[in-house]
Amino acid sequence: MADHSLRLVQKRTVEWGHYVFGIMLFGMAFLVPDTAETEEIALRNTAILMDLSVTSGAVDVRVEEVPLFDPAAPITASQTLDTQFPINQAFHSGDNTMTFRVRFTPSSDPVVVPSLKVAIGAYTGISWPSIGENRPLVSDFELKPVLTPEGRYLVEVQERHSEQEVLQAGELTHISGDGLPESWNTYQLRLEVALPLSEFAWQQGQILSATPDTEQSLRDEYQRLFHILSQKDSALYRQALWPFLSNMSAAQGLDTETYTAMSLDPVIGPQSDYDPVPYSAVGSHLELFREGRLAALVPIPLKFRHREWDDEATLFIYFWKDQAGQWQIIH
């Protein structure tokens, strides 16, 4: 029997008192294996989980230079935001580079101590552990401002590491920034992943150039996709988002239909309480990632708003262009 549980990445902007939801909505099925199951099946039902806690700061998280969230909207909290999500879909088998671009905001509240806490580990079981629950970890680190003997603040790093059968981590390395809390500083973590994850199709795509023609072509593609999504027709958006849905569901060990029903239908399905926000790419600009093979409009212009709450959902979609010159969708 599979236990399907849904985890929703939530970003709370404390000052505004409402939630902004990026549709980094992940379903996970954990199967209880019997002795006849192969190692590959067991590994496929392993989640790489990241616990993330931000206090009085902001952080942008990327794997192989590809943002896990809309790069125009880093995870931000004036007080404390705690969240947990699986990140299998961001990795490929083998060596991966993860970066954390962070800055802190001084707080007038003495109880609020700025910090970024991250815990990463692989977990296989019939349910997910909660944030802070005892579970295997390969990287557990904290960044926080500290006062130096010279009377100025610098970012201090405290970290612990271990190894798991399917996941290993290196030391956290400061790769850019001046080390001052109010500045953006970037830290790098190398992870070796021994899970049977699929290769990314976009790696065979064209290398794009950041030209006005490319940007206009991509704007047209987002608008076409938005027109399909705004109809809230399950069959239509399943067809339009098939590469995205296939990739995300496979990374979580789910069949595509189950993943879609759990993750997208509650927001863009015909029975959802979210309505499409009128399409507008004003203020968005073209950004290229991974040596120009992935493209996105930033901020992402695929938005839905809840009818009663002041909540907004953004479908975070990248595009790439195949060798035949056709735009393709990927997460």
mmCIF file of C-alpha atoms in Angstrom, residues 5 56 71 90 100 115 120-121 149 158-159 162 176 179 193 207 209 215 222 225 246 268 270 302 305 313 318 329:
data_model
loop_
_atom_site.group_PDB
_atom_site.id
_atom_site.type_symbol
_atom_site.label_atom_id
_atom_site.label_comp_id
_atom_site.label_asym_id
_atom_site.label_seq_id
_atom_site.Cartn_x
_atom_site.Cartn_y
_atom_site.Cartn_z
ATOM 1 C CA SER A 5 1.326 12.670 1.157
ATOM 2 C CA SER A 56 15.405 38.018 9.257
ATOM 3 C CA PRO A 71 14.880 33.965 -8.929
ATOM 4 C CA ALA A 90 16.701 19.221 -9.209
ATOM 5 C CA PHE A 100 22.866 29.316 -1.354
ATOM 6 C CA SER A 115 20.189 33.125 10.572
ATOM 7 C CA ILE A 120 19.824 17.908 3.867
ATOM 8 C CA GLY A 121 19.528 14.141 3.889
ATOM 9 C CA PRO A 149 36.593 41.730 18.107
ATOM 10 C CA GLN A 158 28.784 26.300 11.538
ATOM 11 C CA GLU A 159 28.395 22.921 9.833
ATOM 12 C CA SER A 162 28.127 12.687 7.495
ATOM 13 C CA SER A 176 31.375 35.227 -3.582
ATOM 14 C CA GLY A 179 31.182 38.356 4.050
ATOM 15 C CA VAL A 193 23.882 11.563 -5.518
ATOM 16 C CA ILE A 207 22.486 27.175 -26.684
ATOM 17 C CA SER A 209 21.370 33.944 -26.979
ATOM 18 C CA GLU A 215 12.832 37.163 -25.526
ATOM 19 C CA TYR A 222 4.450 31.788 -22.016
ATOM 20 C CA LEU A 225 0.787 28.290 -22.234
ATOM 21 C CA SER A 246 6.578 13.531 -16.311
ATOM 22 C CA ILE A 268 -5.364 25.028 -11.756
ATOM 23 C CA PRO A 270 -11.636 22.999 -12.769
ATOM 24 C CA LEU A 302 1.978 32.264 -14.825
ATOM 25 C CA ARG A 305 -5.020 33.955 -7.120
ATOM 26 C CA ALA A 313 0.296 30.731 -6.968
ATOM 27 C CA TYR A 318 11.522 26.807 -17.712
ATOM 28 C CA ILE A 329 8.795 22.780 -21.419
#
